[in-house]
mmCIF file of C-alpha atoms and ligand atoms in Angstrom:
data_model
loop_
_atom_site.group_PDB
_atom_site.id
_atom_site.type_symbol
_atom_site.label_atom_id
_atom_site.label_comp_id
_atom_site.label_asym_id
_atom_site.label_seq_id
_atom_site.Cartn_x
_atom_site.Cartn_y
_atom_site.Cartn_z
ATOM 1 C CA UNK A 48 -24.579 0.116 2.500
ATOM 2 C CA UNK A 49 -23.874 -3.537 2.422
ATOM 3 C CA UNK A 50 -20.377 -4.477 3.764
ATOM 4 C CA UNK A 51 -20.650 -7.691 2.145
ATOM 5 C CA UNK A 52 -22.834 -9.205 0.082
ATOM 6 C CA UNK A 53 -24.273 -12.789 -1.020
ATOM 7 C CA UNK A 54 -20.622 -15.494 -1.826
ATOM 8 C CA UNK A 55 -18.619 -12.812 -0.762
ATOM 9 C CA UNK A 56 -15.397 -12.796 -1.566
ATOM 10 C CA UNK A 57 -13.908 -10.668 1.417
ATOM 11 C CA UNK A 58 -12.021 -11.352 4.705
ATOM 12 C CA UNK A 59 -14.813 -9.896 7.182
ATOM 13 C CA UNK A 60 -12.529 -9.106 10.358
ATOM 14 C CA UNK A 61 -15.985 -7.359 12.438
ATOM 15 C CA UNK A 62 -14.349 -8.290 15.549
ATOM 16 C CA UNK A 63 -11.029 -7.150 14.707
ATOM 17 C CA UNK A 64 -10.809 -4.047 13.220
ATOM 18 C CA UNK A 65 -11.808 -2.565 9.615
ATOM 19 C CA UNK A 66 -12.905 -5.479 6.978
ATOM 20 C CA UNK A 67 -10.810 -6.256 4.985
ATOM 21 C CA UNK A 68 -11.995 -7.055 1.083
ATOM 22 C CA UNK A 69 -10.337 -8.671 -1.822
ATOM 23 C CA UNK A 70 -9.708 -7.418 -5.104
ATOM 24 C CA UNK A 71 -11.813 -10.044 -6.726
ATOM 25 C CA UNK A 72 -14.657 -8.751 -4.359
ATOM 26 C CA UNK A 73 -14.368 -5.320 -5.150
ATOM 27 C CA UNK A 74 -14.558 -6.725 -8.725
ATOM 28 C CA UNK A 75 -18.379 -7.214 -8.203
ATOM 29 C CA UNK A 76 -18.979 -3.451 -7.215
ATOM 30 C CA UNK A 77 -18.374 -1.647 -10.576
ATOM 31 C CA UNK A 78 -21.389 -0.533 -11.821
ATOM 32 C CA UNK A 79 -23.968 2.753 -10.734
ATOM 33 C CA UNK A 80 -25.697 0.310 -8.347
ATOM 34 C CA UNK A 81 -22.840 -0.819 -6.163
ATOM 35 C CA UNK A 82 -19.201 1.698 -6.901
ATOM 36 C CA UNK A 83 -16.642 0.583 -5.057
ATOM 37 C CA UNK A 84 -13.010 2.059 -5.348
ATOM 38 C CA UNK A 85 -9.394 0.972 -3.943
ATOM 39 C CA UNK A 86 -7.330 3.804 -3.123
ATOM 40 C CA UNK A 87 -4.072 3.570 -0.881
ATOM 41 C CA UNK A 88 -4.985 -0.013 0.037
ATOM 42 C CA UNK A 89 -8.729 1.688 1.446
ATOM 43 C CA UNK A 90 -11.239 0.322 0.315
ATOM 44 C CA UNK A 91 -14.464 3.140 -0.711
ATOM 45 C CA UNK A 92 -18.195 2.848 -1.384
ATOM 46 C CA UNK A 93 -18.556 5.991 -3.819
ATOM 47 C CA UNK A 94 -22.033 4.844 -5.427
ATOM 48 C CA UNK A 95 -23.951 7.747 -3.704
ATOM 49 C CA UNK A 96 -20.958 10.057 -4.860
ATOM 50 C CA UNK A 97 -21.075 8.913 -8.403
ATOM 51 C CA UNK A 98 -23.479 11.842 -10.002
ATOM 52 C CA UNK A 99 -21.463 14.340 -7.317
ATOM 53 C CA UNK A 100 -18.116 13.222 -8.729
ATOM 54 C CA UNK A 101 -16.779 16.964 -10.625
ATOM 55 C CA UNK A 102 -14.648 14.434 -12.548
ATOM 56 C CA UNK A 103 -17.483 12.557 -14.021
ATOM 57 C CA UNK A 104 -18.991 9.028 -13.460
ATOM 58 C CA UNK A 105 -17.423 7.084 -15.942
ATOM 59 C CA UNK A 106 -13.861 8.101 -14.551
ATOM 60 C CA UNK A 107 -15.236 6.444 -11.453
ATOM 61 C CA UNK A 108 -16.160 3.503 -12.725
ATOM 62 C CA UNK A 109 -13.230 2.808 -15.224
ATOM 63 C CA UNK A 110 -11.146 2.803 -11.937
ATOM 64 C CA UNK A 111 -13.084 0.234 -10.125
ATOM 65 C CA UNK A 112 -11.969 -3.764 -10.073
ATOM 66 C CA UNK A 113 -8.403 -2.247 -9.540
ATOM 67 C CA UNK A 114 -6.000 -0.052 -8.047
ATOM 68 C CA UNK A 115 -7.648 3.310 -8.316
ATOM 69 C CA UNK A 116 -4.362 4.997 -6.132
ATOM 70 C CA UNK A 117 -2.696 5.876 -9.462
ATOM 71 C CA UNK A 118 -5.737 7.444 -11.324
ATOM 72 C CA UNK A 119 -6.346 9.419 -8.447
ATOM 73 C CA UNK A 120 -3.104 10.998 -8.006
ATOM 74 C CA UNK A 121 -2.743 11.244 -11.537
ATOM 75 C CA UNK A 122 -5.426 14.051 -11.551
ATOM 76 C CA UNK A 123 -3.816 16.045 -8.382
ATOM 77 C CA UNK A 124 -6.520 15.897 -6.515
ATOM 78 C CA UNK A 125 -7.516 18.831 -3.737
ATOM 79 C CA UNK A 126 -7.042 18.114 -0.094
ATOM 80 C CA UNK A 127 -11.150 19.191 0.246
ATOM 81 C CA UNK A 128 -11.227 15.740 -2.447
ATOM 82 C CA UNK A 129 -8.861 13.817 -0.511
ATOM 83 C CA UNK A 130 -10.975 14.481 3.107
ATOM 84 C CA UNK A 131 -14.326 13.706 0.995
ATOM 85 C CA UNK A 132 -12.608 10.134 0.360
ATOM 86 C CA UNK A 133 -13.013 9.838 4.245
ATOM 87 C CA UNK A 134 -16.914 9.774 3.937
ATOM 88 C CA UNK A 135 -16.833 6.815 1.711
ATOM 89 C CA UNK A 136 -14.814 4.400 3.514
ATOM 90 C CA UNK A 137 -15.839 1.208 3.920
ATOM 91 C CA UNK A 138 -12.763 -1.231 4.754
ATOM 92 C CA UNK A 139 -9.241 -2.392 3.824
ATOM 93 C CA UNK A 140 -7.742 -3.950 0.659
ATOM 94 C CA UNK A 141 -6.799 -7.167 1.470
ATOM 95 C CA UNK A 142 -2.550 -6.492 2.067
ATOM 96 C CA UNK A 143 -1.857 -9.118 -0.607
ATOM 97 C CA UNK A 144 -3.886 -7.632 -3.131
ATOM 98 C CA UNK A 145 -2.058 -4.750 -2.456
ATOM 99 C CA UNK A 146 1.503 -5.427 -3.063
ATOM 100 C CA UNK A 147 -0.002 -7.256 -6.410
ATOM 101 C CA UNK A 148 -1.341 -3.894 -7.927
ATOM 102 C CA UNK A 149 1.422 -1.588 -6.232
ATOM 103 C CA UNK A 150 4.300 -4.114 -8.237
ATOM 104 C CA UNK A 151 1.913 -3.609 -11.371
ATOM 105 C CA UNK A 152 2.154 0.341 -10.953
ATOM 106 C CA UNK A 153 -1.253 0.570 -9.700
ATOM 107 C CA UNK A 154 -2.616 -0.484 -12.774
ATOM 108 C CA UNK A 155 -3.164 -4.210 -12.973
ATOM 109 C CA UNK A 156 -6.699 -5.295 -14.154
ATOM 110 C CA UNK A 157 -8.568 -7.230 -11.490
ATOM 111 C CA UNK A 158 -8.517 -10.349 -13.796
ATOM 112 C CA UNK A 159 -4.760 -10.868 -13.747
ATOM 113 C CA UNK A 160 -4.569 -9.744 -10.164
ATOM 114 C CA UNK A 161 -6.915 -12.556 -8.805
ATOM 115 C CA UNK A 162 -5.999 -15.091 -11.481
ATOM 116 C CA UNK A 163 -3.402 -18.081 -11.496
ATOM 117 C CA UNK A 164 -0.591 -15.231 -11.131
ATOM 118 C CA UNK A 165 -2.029 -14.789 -7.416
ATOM 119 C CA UNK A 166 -0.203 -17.680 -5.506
ATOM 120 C CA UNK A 167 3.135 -17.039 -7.139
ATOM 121 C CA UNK A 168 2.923 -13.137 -6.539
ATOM 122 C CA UNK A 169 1.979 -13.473 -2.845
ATOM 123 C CA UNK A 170 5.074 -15.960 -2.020
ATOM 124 C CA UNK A 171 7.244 -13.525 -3.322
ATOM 125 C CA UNK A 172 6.081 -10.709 -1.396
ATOM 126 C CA UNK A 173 6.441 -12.720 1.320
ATOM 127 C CA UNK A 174 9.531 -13.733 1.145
ATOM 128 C CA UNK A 175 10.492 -9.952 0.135
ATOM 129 C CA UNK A 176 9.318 -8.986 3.627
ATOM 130 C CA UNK A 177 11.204 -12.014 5.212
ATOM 131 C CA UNK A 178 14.045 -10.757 3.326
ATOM 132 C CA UNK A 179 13.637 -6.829 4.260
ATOM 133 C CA UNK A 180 13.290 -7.893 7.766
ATOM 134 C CA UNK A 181 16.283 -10.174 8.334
ATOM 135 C CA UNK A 182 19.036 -8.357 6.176
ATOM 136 C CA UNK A 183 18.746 -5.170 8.492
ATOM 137 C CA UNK A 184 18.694 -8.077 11.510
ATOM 138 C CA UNK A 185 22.345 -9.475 9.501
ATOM 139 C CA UNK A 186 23.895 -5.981 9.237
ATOM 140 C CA UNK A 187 23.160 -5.237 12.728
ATOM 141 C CA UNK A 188 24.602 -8.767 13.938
ATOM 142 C CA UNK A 189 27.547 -7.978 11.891
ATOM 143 C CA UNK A 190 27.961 -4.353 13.251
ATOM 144 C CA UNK A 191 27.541 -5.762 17.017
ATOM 145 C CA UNK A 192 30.058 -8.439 16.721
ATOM 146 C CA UNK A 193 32.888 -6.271 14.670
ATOM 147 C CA UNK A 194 31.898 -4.163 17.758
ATOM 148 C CA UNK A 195 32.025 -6.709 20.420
ATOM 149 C CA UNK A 196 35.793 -8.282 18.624
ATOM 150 C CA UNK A 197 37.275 -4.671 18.234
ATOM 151 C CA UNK A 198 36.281 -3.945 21.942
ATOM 152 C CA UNK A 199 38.309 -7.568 23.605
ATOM 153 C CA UNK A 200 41.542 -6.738 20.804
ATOM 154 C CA UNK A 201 41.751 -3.127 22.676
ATOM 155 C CA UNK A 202 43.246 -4.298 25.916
ATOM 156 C CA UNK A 203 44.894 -7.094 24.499
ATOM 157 C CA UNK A 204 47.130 -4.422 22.070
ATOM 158 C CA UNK A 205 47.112 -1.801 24.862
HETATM 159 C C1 HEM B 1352 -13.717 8.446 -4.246
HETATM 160 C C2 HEM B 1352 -12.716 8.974 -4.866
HETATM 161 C C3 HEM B 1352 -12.770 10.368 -5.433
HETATM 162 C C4 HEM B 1352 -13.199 11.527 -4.873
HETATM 163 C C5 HEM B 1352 -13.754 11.744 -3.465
HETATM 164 C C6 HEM B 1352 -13.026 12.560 -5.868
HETATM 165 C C7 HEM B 1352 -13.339 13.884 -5.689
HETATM 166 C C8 HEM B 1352 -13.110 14.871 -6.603
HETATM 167 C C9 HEM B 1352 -13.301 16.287 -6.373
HETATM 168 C C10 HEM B 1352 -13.804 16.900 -5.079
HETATM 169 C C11 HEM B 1352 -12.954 16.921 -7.504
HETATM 170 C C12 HEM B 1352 -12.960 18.467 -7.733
HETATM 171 C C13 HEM B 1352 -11.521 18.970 -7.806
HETATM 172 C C14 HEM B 1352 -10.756 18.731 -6.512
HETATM 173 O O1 HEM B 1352 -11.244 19.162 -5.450
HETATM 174 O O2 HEM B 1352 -9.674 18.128 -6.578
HETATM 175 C C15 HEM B 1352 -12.567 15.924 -8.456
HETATM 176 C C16 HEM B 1352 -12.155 16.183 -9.744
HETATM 177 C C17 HEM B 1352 -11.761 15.232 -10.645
HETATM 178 N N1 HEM B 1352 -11.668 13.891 -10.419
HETATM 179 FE FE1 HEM B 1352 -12.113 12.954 -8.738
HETATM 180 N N2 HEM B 1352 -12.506 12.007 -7.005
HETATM 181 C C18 HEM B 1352 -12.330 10.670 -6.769
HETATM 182 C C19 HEM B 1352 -11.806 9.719 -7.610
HETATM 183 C C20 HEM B 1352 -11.410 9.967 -8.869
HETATM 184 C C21 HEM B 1352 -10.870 8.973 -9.765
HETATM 185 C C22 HEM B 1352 -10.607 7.520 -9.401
HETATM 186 C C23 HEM B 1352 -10.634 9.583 -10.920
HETATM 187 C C24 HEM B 1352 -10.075 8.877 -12.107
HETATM 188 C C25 HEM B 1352 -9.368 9.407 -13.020
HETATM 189 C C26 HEM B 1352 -11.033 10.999 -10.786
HETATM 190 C C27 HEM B 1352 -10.965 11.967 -11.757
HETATM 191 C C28 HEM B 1352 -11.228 13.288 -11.575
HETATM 192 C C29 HEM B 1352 -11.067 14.297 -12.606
HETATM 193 C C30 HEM B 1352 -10.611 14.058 -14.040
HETATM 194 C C31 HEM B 1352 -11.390 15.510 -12.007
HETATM 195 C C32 HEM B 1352 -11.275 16.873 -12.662
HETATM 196 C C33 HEM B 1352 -12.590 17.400 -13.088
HETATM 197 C C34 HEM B 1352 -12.400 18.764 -13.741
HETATM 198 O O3 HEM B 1352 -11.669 19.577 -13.177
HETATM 199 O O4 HEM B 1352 -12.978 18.948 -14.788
HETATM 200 N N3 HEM B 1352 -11.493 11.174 -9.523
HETATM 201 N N4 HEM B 1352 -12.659 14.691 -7.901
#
Protein backbone atom coordinates (compact mmCIF):
# COMPACT_ATOMS: atom_id res chain seq x y z
CA UNK A 1 0.00 0.00 0.00
CA UNK A 2 1.45 3.22 -1.19
CA UNK A 3 1.76 5.90 1.57
CA UNK A 4 2.10 8.44 -0.97
CA UNK A 5 1.93 8.56 -4.33
CA UNK A 6 3.27 10.55 -7.55
CA UNK A 7 2.64 15.04 -6.70
CA UNK A 8 1.51 14.10 -3.51
CA UNK A 9 -0.27 16.26 -1.73
CA UNK A 10 0.59 15.07 1.95
CA UNK A 11 2.91 16.20 4.81
CA UNK A 12 5.17 12.90 4.94
CA UNK A 13 6.55 13.19 8.67
CA UNK A 14 8.59 9.32 8.24
CA UNK A 15 10.97 10.50 10.72
CA UNK A 16 8.59 11.89 13.05
CA UNK A 17 5.82 9.95 13.74
CA UNK A 18 2.56 8.84 11.67
CA UNK A 19 2.22 10.81 8.11
CA UNK A 20 0.26 13.07 8.08
CA UNK A 21 -2.08 13.62 4.69
CA UNK A 22 -4.22 16.40 3.47
CA UNK A 23 -7.68 16.43 2.61
CA UNK A 24 -6.99 17.37 -0.94
CA UNK A 25 -4.72 14.17 -0.99
CA UNK A 26 -7.10 11.91 0.29
CA UNK A 27 -9.24 13.48 -2.49
CA UNK A 28 -7.25 11.34 -5.06
CA UNK A 29 -8.05 7.95 -3.23
CA UNK A 30 -11.84 7.56 -3.91
CA UNK A 31 -12.32 5.04 -6.21
CA UNK A 32 -12.13 0.74 -5.91
CA UNK A 33 -8.43 1.06 -6.84
CA UNK A 34 -7.13 3.34 -4.13
CA UNK A 35 -10.20 3.87 -0.91
CA UNK A 36 -9.07 6.00 1.41
CA UNK A 37 -11.28 7.24 4.42
CA UNK A 38 -10.89 10.09 7.23
CA UNK A 39 -12.31 9.12 10.39
CA UNK A 40 -11.53 10.96 13.81
CA UNK A 41 -8.75 12.92 12.10
CA UNK A 42 -7.13 9.02 11.07
CA UNK A 43 -6.51 8.67 8.08
CA UNK A 44 -7.57 4.68 6.53
CA UNK A 45 -6.67 2.66 3.43
CA UNK A 46 -10.01 0.49 3.21
CA UNK A 47 -9.54 -0.56 -0.62
CA UNK A 48 -8.88 -4.26 0.33
CA UNK A 49 -11.96 -3.91 2.77
CA UNK A 50 -14.22 -2.49 0.17
CA UNK A 51 -16.08 -5.94 -1.09
CA UNK A 52 -15.82 -7.02 2.95
CA UNK A 53 -17.59 -3.82 3.96
CA UNK A 54 -21.38 -5.46 5.48
CA UNK A 55 -22.45 -1.86 4.73
CA UNK A 56 -21.75 -1.98 1.10
CA UNK A 57 -19.07 -0.37 -1.20
CA UNK A 58 -20.68 2.53 -2.40
CA UNK A 59 -21.30 3.77 1.31
CA UNK A 60 -17.53 3.60 1.38
CA UNK A 61 -16.81 5.46 -1.30
CA UNK A 62 -19.51 8.28 -1.00
CA UNK A 63 -17.59 9.02 2.30
CA UNK A 64 -14.22 9.41 0.84
CA UNK A 65 -12.65 13.12 -0.14
CA UNK A 66 -14.19 14.14 3.30
CA UNK A 67 -14.89 13.74 6.79
CA UNK A 68 -16.14 10.21 7.00
CA UNK A 69 -16.34 10.63 11.27
CA UNK A 70 -20.03 11.61 10.93
CA UNK A 71 -21.22 8.83 8.47
CA UNK A 72 -19.64 6.45 10.56
CA UNK A 73 -21.18 7.23 13.76
CA UNK A 74 -24.26 7.89 12.12
CA UNK A 75 -24.69 4.08 11.51
CA UNK A 76 -23.66 3.04 15.31
CA UNK A 77 -21.14 1.11 14.43
CA UNK A 78 -19.97 -2.23 16.63
CA UNK A 79 -16.86 -2.03 18.70
CA UNK A 80 -15.67 -5.50 16.54
CA UNK A 81 -16.15 -2.47 13.41
CA UNK A 82 -14.49 0.14 15.29
CA UNK A 83 -11.16 -2.34 16.18
CA UNK A 84 -11.32 -3.50 12.31
CA UNK A 85 -10.72 0.39 11.54
CA UNK A 86 -7.31 -0.33 13.34
CA UNK A 87 -6.16 -2.69 10.43
CA UNK A 88 -6.56 -0.02 7.90
CA UNK A 89 -4.65 2.76 9.24
CA UNK A 90 -2.43 4.45 7.34
CA UNK A 91 -1.66 8.09 8.85
CA UNK A 92 -3.08 11.36 10.24
CA UNK A 93 -5.40 14.04 8.78
CA UNK A 94 -3.53 16.92 8.46
CA UNK A 95 -4.86 18.99 12.04
CA UNK A 96 -5.99 21.88 9.83
CA UNK A 97 -8.02 19.92 7.66
CA UNK A 98 -9.50 18.79 10.59
CA UNK A 99 -10.91 21.66 12.41
CA UNK A 100 -12.20 22.67 8.65
CA UNK A 101 -14.57 19.56 8.37
CA UNK A 102 -15.28 19.27 12.27
CA UNK A 103 -16.68 23.35 11.99
CA UNK A 104 -18.61 22.01 8.79
CA UNK A 105 -20.26 19.11 10.96
CA UNK A 106 -18.17 16.56 9.42
CA UNK A 107 -19.66 17.04 6.26
CA UNK A 108 -17.84 19.54 4.10
CA UNK A 109 -17.03 18.33 0.50
CA UNK A 110 -13.31 18.14 -0.14
CA UNK A 111 -13.68 20.93 -2.81
CA UNK A 112 -14.70 23.69 -0.42
CA UNK A 113 -12.43 22.33 2.25
CA UNK A 114 -9.16 22.73 0.14
CA UNK A 115 -10.42 25.69 -1.88
CA UNK A 116 -9.90 29.59 -1.42
CA UNK A 117 -11.95 29.15 2.00
CA UNK A 118 -8.68 27.25 3.31
CA UNK A 119 -6.39 30.25 4.36
CA UNK A 120 -9.17 32.17 6.03
CA UNK A 121 -10.49 28.98 7.97
CA UNK A 122 -7.03 27.99 9.26
CA UNK A 123 -6.25 31.67 10.76
CA UNK A 124 -9.23 31.44 12.61
CA UNK A 125 -8.63 28.24 14.16
CA UNK A 126 -5.60 29.50 15.05
CA UNK A 127 -6.33 32.25 16.63
CA UNK A 128 -9.30 30.19 18.42
CA UNK A 129 -6.54 28.10 20.02
CA UNK A 130 -4.47 31.30 20.87
CA UNK A 131 -7.58 32.48 22.32
CA UNK A 132 -8.58 29.09 24.33
CA UNK A 133 -5.12 29.06 25.60
CA UNK A 134 -4.61 32.57 26.97
CA UNK A 135 -8.18 33.32 28.47
CA UNK A 136 -7.75 30.32 31.00
CA UNK A 137 -3.91 31.95 31.38
CA UNK A 138 -6.13 35.67 32.14
CA UNK A 139 -8.56 34.06 34.63
CA UNK A 140 -5.85 32.42 36.43
CA UNK A 141 -3.69 35.78 36.54
CA UNK A 142 -6.74 37.41 37.76
CA UNK A 143 -7.53 34.69 40.44
CA UNK A 144 -3.68 34.83 41.66
CA UNK A 145 -3.51 38.49 42.03
CA UNK A 146 -7.19 39.01 43.80
CA UNK A 147 -5.37 36.24 45.81
CA UNK A 148 -2.05 37.77 46.27
CA UNK A 149 -4.05 41.66 47.15
CA UNK A 150 -6.62 39.94 49.57
CA UNK A 151 -3.64 38.11 51.31
CA UNK A 152 -1.27 41.83 52.04
CA UNK A 153 -5.05 43.75 53.05
CA UNK A 154 -5.35 40.82 55.88
CA UNK A 155 -2.70 42.08 58.22
CA UNK A 156 -3.07 45.48 57.31
CA UNK A 157 -7.09 45.31 58.67
CA UNK A 158 -6.10 42.83 61.42
C1 LIG B 1 -13.22 1.78 7.41
C2 LIG B 1 -14.32 2.12 7.99
C3 LIG B 1 -15.43 1.14 8.25
C4 LIG B 1 -15.39 -0.11 8.79
C5 LIG B 1 -14.17 -0.87 9.30
C6 LIG B 1 -16.75 -0.60 8.81
C7 LIG B 1 -17.13 -1.83 9.28
C8 LIG B 1 -18.42 -2.27 9.37
C9 LIG B 1 -18.85 -3.50 10.00
C10 LIG B 1 -17.93 -4.51 10.66
C11 LIG B 1 -20.18 -3.56 9.88
C12 LIG B 1 -21.11 -4.69 10.44
C13 LIG B 1 -21.91 -4.14 11.61
C14 LIG B 1 -21.02 -3.71 12.77
O1 LIG B 1 -20.21 -4.53 13.23
O2 LIG B 1 -21.16 -2.56 13.21
C15 LIG B 1 -20.61 -2.39 9.16
C16 LIG B 1 -21.91 -2.10 8.83
C17 LIG B 1 -22.31 -0.97 8.17
N1 LIG B 1 -21.52 0.06 7.76
FE1 LIG B 1 -19.56 0.18 7.99
N2 LIG B 1 -17.58 0.34 8.28
C18 LIG B 1 -16.80 1.42 7.93
C19 LIG B 1 -17.21 2.62 7.39
C20 LIG B 1 -18.48 2.90 7.06
C21 LIG B 1 -18.91 4.15 6.49
C22 LIG B 1 -18.01 5.35 6.22
C23 LIG B 1 -20.21 4.05 6.27
C24 LIG B 1 -21.02 5.14 5.66
C25 LIG B 1 -22.26 5.35 5.87
C26 LIG B 1 -20.65 2.70 6.70
C27 LIG B 1 -21.92 2.19 6.63
C28 LIG B 1 -22.31 0.99 7.14
C29 LIG B 1 -23.68 0.52 7.12
C30 LIG B 1 -24.88 1.24 6.51
C31 LIG B 1 -23.67 -0.71 7.78
C32 LIG B 1 -24.90 -1.55 8.09
C33 LIG B 1 -25.03 -2.70 7.18
C34 LIG B 1 -26.28 -3.50 7.55
O3 LIG B 1 -26.47 -3.75 8.74
O4 LIG B 1 -27.01 -3.82 6.64
N3 LIG B 1 -19.55 2.06 7.18
N4 LIG B 1 -19.53 -1.62 8.86
Amino acid sequence: MAESDGGSAATNQNHAGPVVYTLAELKNHDSMESCWLTIHGKVYDVTKFLEDHPGGVEVLLASTGTDATKDFEDVGHSQSARELLQEYFIGELNPADLVKTTQQGGAVPAAAAVDGNAAPRGQTSLFTRILQFLVPLGILGLAVAVRVFTANELPASS
